[in-house]
JSON list of C-alpha atoms and ligand atoms in Angstrom, two decimals:
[
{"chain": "A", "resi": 206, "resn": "UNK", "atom": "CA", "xyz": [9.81, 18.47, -4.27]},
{"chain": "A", "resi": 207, "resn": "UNK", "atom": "CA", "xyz": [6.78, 17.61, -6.48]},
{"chain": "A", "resi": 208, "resn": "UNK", "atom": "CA", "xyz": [4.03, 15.55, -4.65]},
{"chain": "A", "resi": 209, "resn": "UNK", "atom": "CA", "xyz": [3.61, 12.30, -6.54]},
{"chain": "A", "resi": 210, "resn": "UNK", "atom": "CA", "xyz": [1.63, 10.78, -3.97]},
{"chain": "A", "resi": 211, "resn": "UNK", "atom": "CA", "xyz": [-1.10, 11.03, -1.15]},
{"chain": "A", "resi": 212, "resn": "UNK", "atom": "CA", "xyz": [-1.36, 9.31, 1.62]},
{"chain": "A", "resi": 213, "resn": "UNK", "atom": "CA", "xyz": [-5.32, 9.06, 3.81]},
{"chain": "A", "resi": 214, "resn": "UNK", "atom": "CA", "xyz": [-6.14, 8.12, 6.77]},
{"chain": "A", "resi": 215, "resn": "UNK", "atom": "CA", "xyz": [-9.46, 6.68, 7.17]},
{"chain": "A", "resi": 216, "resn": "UNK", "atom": "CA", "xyz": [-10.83, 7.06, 10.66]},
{"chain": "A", "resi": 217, "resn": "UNK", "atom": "CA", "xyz": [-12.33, 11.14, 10.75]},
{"chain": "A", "resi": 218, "resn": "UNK", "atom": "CA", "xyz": [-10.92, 12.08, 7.08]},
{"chain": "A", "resi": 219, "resn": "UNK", "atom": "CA", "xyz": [-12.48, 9.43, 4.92]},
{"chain": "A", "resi": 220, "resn": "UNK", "atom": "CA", "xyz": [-15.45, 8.89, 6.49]},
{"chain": "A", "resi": 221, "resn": "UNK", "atom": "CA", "xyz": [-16.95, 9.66, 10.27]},
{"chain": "A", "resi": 222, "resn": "UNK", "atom": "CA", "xyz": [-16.06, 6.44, 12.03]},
{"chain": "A", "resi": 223, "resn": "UNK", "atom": "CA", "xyz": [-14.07, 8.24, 14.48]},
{"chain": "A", "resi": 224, "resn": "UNK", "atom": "CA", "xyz": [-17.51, 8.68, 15.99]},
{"chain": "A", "resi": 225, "resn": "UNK", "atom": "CA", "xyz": [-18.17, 4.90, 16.14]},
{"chain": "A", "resi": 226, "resn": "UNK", "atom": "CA", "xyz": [-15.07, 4.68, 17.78]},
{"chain": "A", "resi": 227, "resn": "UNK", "atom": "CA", "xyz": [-16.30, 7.14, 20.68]},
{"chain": "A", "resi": 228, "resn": "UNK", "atom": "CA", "xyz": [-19.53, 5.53, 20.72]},
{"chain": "A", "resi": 229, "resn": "UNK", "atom": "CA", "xyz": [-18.18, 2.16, 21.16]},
{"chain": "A", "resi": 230, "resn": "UNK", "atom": "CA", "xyz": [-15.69, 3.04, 23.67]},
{"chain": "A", "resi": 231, "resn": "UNK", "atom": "CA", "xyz": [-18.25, 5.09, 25.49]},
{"chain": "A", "resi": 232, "resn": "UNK", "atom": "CA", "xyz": [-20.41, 2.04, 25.62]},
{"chain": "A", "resi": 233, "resn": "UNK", "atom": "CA", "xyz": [-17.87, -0.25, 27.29]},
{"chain": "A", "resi": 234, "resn": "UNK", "atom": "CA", "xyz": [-17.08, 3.27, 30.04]},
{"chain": "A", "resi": 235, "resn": "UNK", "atom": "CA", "xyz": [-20.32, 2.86, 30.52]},
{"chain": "A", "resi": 236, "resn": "UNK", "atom": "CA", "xyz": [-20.50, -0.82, 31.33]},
{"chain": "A", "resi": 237, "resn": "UNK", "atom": "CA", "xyz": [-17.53, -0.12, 33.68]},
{"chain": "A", "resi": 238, "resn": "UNK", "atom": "CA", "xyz": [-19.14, 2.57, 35.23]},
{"chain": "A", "resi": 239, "resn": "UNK", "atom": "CA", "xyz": [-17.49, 5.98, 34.75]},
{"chain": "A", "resi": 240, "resn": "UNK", "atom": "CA", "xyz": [-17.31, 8.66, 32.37]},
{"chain": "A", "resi": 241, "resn": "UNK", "atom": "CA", "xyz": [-16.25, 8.95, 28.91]},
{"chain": "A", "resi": 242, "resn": "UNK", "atom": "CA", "xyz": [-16.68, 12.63, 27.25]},
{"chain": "A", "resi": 243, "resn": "UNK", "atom": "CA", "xyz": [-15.93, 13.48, 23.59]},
{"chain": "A", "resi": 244, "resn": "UNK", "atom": "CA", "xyz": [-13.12, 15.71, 24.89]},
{"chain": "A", "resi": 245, "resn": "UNK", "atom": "CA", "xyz": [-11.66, 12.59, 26.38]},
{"chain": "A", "resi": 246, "resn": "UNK", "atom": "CA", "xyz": [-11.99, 10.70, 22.71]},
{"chain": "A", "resi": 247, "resn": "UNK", "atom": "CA", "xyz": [-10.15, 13.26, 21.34]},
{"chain": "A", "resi": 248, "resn": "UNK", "atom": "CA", "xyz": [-7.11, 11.57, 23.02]},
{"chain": "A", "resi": 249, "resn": "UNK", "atom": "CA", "xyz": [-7.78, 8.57, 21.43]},
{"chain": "A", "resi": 250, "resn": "UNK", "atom": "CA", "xyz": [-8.09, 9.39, 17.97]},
{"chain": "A", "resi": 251, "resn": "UNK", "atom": "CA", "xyz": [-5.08, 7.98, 15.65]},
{"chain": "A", "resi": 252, "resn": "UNK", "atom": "CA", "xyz": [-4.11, 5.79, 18.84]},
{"chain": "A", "resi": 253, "resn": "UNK", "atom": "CA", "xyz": [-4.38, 1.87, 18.62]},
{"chain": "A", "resi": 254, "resn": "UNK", "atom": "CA", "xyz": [-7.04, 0.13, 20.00]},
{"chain": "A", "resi": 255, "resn": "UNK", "atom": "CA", "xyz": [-4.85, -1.47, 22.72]},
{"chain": "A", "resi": 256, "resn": "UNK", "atom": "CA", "xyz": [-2.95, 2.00, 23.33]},
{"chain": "A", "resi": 257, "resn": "UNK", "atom": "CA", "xyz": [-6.69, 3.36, 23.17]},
{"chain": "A", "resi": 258, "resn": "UNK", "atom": "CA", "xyz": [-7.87, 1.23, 26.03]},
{"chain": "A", "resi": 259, "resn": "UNK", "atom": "CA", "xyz": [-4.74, 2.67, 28.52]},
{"chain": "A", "resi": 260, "resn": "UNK", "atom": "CA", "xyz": [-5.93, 5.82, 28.08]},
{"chain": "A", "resi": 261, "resn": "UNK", "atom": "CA", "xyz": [-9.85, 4.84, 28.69]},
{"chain": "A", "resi": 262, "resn": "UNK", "atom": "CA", "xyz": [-8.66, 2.90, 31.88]},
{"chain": "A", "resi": 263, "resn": "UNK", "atom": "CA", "xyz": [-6.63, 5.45, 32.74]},
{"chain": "A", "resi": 264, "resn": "UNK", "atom": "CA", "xyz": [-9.38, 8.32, 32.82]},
{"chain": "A", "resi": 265, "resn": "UNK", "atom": "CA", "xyz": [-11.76, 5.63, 34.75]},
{"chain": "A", "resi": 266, "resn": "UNK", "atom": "CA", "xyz": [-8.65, 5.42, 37.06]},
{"chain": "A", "resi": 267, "resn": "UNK", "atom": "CA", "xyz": [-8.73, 1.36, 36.96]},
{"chain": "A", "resi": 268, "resn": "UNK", "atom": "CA", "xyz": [-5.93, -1.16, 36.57]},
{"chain": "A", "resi": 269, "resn": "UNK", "atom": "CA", "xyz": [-6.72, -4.54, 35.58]},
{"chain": "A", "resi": 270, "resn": "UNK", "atom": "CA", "xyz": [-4.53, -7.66, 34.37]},
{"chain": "A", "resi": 271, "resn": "UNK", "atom": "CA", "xyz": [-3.22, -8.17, 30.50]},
{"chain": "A", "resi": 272, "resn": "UNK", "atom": "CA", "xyz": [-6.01, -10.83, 30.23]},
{"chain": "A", "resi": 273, "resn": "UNK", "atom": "CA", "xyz": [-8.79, -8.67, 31.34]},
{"chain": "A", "resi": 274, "resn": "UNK", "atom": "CA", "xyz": [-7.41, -5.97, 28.58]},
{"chain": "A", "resi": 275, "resn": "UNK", "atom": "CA", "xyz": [-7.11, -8.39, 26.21]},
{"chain": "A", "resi": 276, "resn": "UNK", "atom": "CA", "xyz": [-11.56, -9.11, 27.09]},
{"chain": "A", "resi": 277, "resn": "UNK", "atom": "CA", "xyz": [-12.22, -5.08, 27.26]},
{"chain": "A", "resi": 278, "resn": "UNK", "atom": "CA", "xyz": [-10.45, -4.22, 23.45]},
{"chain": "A", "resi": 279, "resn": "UNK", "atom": "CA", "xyz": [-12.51, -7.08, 22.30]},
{"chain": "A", "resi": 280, "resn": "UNK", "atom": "CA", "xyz": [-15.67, -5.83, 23.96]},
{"chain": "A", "resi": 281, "resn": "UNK", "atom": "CA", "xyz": [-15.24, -2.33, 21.98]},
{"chain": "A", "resi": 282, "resn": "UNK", "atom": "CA", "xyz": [-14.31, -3.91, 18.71]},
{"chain": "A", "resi": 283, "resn": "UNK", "atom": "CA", "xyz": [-17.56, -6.04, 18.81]},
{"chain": "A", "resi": 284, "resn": "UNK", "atom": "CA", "xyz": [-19.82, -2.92, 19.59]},
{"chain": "A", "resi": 285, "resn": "UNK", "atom": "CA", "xyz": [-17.93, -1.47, 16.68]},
{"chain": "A", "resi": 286, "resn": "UNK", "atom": "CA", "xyz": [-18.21, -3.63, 14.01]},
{"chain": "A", "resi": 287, "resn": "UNK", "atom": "CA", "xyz": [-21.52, -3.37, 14.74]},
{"chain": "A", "resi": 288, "resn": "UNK", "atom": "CA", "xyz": [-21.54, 0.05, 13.97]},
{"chain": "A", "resi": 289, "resn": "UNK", "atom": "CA", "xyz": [-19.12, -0.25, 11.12]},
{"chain": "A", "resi": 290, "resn": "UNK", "atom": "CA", "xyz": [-20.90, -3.89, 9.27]},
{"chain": "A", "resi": 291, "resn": "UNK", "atom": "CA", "xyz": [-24.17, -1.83, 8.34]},
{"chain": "A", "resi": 292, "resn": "UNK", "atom": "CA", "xyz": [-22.11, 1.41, 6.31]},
{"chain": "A", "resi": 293, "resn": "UNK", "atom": "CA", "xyz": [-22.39, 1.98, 2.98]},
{"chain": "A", "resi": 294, "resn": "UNK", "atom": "CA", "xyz": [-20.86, 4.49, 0.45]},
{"chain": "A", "resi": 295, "resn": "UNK", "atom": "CA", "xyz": [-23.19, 7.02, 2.05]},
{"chain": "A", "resi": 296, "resn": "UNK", "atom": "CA", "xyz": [-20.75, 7.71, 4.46]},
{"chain": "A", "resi": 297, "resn": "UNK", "atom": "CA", "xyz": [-18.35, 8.98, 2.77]},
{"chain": "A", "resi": 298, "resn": "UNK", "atom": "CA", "xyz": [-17.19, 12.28, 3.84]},
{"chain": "A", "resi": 299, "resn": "UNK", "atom": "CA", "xyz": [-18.41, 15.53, 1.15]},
{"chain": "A", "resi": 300, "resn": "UNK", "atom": "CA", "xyz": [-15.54, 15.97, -1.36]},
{"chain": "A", "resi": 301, "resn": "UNK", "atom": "CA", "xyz": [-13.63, 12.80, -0.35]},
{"chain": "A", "resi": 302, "resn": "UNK", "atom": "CA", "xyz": [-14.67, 10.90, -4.12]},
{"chain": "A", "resi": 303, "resn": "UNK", "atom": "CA", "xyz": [-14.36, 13.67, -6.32]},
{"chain": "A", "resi": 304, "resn": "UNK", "atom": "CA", "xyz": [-10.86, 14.37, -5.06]},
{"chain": "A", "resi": 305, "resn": "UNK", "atom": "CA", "xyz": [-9.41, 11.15, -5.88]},
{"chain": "A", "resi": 306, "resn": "UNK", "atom": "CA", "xyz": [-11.28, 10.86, -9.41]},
{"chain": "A", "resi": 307, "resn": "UNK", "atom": "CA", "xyz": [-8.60, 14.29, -9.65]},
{"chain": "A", "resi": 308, "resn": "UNK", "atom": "CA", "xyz": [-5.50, 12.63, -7.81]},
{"chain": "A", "resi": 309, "resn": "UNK", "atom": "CA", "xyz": [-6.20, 9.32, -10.05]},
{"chain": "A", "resi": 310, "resn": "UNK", "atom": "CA", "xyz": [-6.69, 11.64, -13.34]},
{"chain": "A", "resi": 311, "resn": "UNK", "atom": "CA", "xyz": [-3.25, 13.47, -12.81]},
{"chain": "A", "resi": 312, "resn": "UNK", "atom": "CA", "xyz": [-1.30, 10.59, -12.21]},
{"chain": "A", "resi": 313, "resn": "UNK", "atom": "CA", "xyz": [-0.90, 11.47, -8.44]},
{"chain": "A", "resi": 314, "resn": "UNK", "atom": "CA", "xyz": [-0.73, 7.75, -6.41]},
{"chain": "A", "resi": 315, "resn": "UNK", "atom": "CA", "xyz": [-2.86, 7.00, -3.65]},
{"chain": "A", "resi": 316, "resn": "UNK", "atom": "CA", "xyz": [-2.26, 4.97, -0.72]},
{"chain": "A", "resi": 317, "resn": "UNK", "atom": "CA", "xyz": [-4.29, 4.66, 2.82]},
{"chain": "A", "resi": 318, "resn": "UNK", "atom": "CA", "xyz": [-1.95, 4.78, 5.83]},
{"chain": "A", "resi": 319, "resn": "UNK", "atom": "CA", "xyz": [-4.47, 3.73, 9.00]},
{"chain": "A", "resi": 320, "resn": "UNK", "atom": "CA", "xyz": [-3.47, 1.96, 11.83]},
{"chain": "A", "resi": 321, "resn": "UNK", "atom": "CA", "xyz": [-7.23, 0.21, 11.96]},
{"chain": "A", "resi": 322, "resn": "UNK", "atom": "CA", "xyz": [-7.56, -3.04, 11.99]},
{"chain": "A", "resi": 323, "resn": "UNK", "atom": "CA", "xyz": [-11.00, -2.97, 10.16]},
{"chain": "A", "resi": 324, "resn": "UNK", "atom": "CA", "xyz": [-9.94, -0.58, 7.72]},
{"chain": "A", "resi": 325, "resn": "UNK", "atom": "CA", "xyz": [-10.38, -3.20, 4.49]},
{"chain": "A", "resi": 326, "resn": "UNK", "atom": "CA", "xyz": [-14.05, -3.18, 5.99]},
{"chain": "A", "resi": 327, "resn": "UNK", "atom": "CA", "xyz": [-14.49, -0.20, 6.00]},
{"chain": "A", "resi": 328, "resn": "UNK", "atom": "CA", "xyz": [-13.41, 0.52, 2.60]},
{"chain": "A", "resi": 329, "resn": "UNK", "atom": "CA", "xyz": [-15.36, -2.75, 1.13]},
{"chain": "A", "resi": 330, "resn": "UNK", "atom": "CA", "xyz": [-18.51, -0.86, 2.49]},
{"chain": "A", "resi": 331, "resn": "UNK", "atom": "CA", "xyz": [-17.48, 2.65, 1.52]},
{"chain": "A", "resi": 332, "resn": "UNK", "atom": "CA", "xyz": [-17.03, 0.89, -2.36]},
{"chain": "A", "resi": 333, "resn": "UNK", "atom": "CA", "xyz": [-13.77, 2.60, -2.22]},
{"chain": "A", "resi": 334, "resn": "UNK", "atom": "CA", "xyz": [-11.13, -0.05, -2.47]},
{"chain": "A", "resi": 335, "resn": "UNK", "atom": "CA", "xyz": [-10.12, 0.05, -6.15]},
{"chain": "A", "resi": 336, "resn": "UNK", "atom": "CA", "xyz": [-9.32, 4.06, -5.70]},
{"chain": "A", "resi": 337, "resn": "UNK", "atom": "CA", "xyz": [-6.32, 3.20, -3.13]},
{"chain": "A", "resi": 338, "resn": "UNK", "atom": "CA", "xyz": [-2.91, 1.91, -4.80]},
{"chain": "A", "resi": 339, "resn": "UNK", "atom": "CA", "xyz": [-1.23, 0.48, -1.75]},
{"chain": "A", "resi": 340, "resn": "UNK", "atom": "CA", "xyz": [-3.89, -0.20, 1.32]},
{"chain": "A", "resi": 341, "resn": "UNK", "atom": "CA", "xyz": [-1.48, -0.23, 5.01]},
{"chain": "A", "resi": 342, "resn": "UNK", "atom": "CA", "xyz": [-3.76, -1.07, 8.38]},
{"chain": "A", "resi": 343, "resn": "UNK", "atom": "CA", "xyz": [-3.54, -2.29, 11.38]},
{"chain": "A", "resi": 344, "resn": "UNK", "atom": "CA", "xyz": [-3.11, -5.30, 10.02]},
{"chain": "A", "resi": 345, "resn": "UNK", "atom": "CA", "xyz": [0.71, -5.15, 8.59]},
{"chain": "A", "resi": 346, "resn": "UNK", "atom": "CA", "xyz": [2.26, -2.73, 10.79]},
{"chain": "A", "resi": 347, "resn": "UNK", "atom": "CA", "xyz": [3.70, -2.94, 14.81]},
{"chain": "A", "resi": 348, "resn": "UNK", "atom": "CA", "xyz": [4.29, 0.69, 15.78]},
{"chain": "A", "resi": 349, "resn": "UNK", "atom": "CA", "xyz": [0.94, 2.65, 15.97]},
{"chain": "A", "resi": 350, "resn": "UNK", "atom": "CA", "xyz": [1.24, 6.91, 15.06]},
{"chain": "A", "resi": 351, "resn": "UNK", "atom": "CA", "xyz": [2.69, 8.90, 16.51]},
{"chain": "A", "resi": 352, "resn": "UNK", "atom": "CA", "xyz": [5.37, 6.06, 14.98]},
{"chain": "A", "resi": 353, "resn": "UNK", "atom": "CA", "xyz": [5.88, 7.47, 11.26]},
{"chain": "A", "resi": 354, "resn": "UNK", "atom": "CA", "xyz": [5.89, 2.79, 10.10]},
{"chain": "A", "resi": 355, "resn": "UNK", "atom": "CA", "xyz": [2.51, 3.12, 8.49]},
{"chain": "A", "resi": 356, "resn": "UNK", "atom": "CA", "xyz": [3.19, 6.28, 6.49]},
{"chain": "A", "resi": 357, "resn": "UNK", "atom": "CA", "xyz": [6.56, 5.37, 5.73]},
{"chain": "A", "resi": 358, "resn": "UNK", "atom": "CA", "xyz": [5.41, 1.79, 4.59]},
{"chain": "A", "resi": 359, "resn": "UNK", "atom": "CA", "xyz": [2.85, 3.48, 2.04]},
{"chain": "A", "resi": 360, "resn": "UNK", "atom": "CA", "xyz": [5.51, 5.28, 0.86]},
{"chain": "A", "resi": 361, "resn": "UNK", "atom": "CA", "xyz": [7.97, 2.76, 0.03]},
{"chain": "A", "resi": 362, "resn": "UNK", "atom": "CA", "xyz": [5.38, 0.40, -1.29]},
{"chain": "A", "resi": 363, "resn": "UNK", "atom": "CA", "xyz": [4.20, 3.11, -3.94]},
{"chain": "A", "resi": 364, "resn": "UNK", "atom": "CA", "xyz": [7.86, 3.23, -4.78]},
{"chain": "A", "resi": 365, "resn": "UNK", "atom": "CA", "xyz": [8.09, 7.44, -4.09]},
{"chain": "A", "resi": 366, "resn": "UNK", "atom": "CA", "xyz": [10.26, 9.09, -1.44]},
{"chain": "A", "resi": 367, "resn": "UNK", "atom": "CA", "xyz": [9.21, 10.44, 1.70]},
{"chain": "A", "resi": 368, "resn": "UNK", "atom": "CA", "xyz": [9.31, 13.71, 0.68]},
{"chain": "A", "resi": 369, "resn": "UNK", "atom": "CA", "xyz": [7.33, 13.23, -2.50]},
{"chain": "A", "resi": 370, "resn": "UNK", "atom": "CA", "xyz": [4.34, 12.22, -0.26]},
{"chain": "A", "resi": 371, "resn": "UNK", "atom": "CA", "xyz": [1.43, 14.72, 1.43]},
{"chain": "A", "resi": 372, "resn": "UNK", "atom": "CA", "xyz": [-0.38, 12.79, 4.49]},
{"chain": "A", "resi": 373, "resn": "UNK", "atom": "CA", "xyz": [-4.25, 13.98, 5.11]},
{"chain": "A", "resi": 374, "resn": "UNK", "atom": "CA", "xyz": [-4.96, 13.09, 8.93]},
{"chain": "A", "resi": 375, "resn": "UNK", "atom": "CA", "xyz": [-7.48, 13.91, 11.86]},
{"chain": "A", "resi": 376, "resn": "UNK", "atom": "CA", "xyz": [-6.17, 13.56, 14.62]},
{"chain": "A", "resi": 377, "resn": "UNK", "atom": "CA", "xyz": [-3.00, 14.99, 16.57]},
{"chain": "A", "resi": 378, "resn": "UNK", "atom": "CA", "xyz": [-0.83, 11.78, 16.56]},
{"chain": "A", "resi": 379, "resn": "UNK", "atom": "CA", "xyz": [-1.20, 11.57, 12.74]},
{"chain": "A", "resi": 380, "resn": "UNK", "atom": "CA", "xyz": [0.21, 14.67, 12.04]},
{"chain": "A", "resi": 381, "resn": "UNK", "atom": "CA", "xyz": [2.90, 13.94, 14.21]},
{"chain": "A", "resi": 382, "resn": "UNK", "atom": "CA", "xyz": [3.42, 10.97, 12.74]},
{"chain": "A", "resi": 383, "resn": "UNK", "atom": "CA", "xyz": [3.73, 12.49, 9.33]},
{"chain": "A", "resi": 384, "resn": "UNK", "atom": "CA", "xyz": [6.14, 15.31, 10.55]},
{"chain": "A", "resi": 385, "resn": "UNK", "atom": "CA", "xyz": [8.46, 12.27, 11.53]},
{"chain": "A", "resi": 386, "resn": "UNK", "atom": "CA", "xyz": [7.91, 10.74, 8.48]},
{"chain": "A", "resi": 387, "resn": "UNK", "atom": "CA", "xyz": [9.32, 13.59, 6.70]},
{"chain": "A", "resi": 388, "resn": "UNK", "atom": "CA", "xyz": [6.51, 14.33, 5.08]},
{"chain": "A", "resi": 389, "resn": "UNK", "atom": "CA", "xyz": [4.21, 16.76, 3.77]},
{"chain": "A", "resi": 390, "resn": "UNK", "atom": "CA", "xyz": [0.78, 16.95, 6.05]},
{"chain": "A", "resi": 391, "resn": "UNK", "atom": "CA", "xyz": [-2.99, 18.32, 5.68]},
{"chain": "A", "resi": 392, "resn": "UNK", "atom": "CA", "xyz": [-4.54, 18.37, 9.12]},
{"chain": "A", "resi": 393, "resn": "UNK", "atom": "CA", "xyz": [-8.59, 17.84, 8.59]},
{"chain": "A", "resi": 394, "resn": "UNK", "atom": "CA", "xyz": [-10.20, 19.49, 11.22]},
{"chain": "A", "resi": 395, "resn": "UNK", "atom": "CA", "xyz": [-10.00, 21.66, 14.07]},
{"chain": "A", "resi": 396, "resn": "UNK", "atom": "CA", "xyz": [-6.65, 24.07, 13.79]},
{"chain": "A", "resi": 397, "resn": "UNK", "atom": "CA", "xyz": [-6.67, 23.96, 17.76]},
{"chain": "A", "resi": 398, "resn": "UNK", "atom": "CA", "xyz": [-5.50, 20.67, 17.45]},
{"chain": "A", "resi": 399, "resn": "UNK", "atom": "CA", "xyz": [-3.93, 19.86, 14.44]},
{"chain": "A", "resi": 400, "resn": "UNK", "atom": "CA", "xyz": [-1.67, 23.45, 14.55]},
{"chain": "A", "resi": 401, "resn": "UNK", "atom": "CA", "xyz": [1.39, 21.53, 13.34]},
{"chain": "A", "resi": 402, "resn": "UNK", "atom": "CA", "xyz": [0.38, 20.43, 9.74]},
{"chain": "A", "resi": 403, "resn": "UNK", "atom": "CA", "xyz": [1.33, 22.31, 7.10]},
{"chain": "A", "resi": 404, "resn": "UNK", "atom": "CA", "xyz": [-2.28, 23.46, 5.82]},
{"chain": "A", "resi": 405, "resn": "UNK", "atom": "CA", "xyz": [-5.59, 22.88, 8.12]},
{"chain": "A", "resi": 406, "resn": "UNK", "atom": "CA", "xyz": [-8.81, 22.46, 5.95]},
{"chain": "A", "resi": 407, "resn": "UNK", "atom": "CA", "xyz": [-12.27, 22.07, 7.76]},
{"chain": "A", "resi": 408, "resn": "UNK", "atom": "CA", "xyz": [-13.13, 19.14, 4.88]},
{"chain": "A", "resi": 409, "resn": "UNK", "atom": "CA", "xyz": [-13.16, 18.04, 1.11]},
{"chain": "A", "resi": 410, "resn": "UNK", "atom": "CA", "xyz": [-15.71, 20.24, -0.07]},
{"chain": "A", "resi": 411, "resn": "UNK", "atom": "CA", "xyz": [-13.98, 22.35, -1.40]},
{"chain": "A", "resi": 412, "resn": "UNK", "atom": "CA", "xyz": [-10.58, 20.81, -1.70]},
{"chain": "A", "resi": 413, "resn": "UNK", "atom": "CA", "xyz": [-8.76, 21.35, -5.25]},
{"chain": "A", "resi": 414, "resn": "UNK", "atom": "CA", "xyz": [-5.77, 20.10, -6.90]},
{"chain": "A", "resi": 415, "resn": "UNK", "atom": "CA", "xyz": [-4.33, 23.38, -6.47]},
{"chain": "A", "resi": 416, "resn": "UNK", "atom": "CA", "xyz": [-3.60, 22.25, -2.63]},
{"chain": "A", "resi": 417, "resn": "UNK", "atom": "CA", "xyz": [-0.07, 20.09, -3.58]},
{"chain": "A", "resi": 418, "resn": "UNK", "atom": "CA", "xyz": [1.29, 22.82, -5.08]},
{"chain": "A", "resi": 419, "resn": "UNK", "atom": "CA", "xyz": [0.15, 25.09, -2.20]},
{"chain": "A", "resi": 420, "resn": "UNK", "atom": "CA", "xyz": [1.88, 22.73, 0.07]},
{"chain": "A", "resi": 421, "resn": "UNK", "atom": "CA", "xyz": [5.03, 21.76, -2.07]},
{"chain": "A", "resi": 422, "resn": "UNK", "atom": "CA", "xyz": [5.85, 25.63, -1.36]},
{"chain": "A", "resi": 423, "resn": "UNK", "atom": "CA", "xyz": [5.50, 25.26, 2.35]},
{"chain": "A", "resi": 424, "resn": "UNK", "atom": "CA", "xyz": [8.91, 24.99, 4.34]},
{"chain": "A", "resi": 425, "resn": "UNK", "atom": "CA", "xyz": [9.35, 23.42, 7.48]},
{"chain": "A", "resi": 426, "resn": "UNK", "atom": "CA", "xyz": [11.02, 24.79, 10.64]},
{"chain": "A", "resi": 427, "resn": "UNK", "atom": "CA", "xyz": [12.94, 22.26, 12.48]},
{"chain": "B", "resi": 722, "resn": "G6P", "atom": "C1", "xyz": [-7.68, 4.62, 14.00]},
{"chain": "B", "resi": 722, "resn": "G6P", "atom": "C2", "xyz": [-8.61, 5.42, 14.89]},
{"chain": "B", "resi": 722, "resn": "G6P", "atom": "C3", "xyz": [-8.44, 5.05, 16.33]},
{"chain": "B", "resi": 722, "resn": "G6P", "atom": "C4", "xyz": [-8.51, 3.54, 16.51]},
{"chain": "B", "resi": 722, "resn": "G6P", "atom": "C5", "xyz": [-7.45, 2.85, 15.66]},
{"chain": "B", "resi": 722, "resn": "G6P", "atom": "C6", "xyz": [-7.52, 1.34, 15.77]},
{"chain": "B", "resi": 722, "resn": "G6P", "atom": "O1", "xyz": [-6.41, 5.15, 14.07]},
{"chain": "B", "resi": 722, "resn": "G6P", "atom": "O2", "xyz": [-8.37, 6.80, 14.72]},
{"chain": "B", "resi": 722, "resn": "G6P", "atom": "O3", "xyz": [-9.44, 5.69, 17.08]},
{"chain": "B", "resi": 722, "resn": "G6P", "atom": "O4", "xyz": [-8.34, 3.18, 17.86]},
{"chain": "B", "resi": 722, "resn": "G6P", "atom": "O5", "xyz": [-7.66, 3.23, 14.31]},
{"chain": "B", "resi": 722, "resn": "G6P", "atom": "O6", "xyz": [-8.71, 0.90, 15.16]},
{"chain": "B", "resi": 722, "resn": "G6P", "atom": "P1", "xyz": [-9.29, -0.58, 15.26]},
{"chain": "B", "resi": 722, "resn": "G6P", "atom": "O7", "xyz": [-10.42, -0.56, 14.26]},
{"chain": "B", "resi": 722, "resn": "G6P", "atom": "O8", "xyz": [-8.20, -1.50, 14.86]},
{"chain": "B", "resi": 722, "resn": "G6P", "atom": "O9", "xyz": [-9.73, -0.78, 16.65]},
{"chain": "B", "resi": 723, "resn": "MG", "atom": "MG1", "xyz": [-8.21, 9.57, 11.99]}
]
């Protein structure tokens, strides 16, 4: 099947925010008290903030009420957007730009499929709205990844079949999400982790159009 569209994530393959996220949800481990490595965050990229916040309780072995949850996700999100108000287009990631200009010029749609809740932020600040057809956050969806709803939602709202569509993603629930989407993926990053995606690249740098029709050839086991 020929790709006629690509679907980003934003989080760790548009630009580095994953590491606000770790920052911010190191800050609030801290104000609990325990530990928070970057190995830990590495379960929590791709994962919803509230899904997020399990697994950060669960590594600083604590169980508190829906309430107090409810006062900790809002405690990260502030330290966040902190982070995340004061980016500009600087932060894009190396190759990111010039590899739309080439999706846009060769007719190849583009949609961001994030499960962030600040991703329209985050793109305001990157200047990198008017690039993305069809924008689907945290916002419009219910099921976070490893749930395929936000890729399958970009999908249908560019109007092209699963199949037709190549996901870039970060982190390991991403990819898995796009496997049970039925589509295509590009795992950006470390191969350790994202070993399931069809093609691992370490960034944009060097990324060519030449990559969908590397992938269209790819087959799947089942
Ligand atoms: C992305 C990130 C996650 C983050 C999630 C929710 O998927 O990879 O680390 O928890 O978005 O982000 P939000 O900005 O809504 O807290
Ligand atoms: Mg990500």
């Amino acid at each position: 099947m020929t790709i006629q569209a690509c679907i980003f994530d934003l989080d760790g393959v548009i630009c580095d925010t994953a590491h606000y996220h770790y920052l911010a949800w190191k800050q609030l481990a801290d104000e609990l008290g325990f530990e928070f490595t970057k190995e830990d965050n590495e379960r929590l990229k791709g994962v919803s903030r509230m899904d997020s916040l399990d697994i950060l309780l669960e590594i600083g072995q604590l169980t508190v009420d829906e309430e107090t949850k409810l006062v900790f996700a809002d405690r990260k999100n502030q330290v966040y957007v902190d982070f995340i108000r004061q980016i500009g287009p600087e932060e894009i990631l190396d190759g990111i730009k010039p590899f739309l200009v080439a999706l846009r010029a060769r007719g190849i749609k583009i949609a961001l499929g994030s499960v962030s809740k600040n991703a329209e932020m985050i793109l305001n600040n990157l200047q990198l709205k008017s690039y993305f057809d069809v924008i689907i956050d945290g916002t419009k969806i219910t099921n976070a990844k490893p749930d395929p709803e936000v890729f399958l939602r970009g999908a249908q709202e560019l109007s092209v079949t699963p199949d037709a569509c190549v996901v870039f993603e970060d982190a390991y629930s991403g990819i898995e999400a796009a496997i049970r989407a039925g589509m295509k993926c590009v795992g950006v990053g470390d191969p350790d982790i994202l070993g399931r995606a069809d093609k691992i690249i370490s960034g944009f740098q060097d990324v060519k159009l030449s990559l969908l029709s590397e992938i269209e050839d790819v087959g799947r086991e089942t």
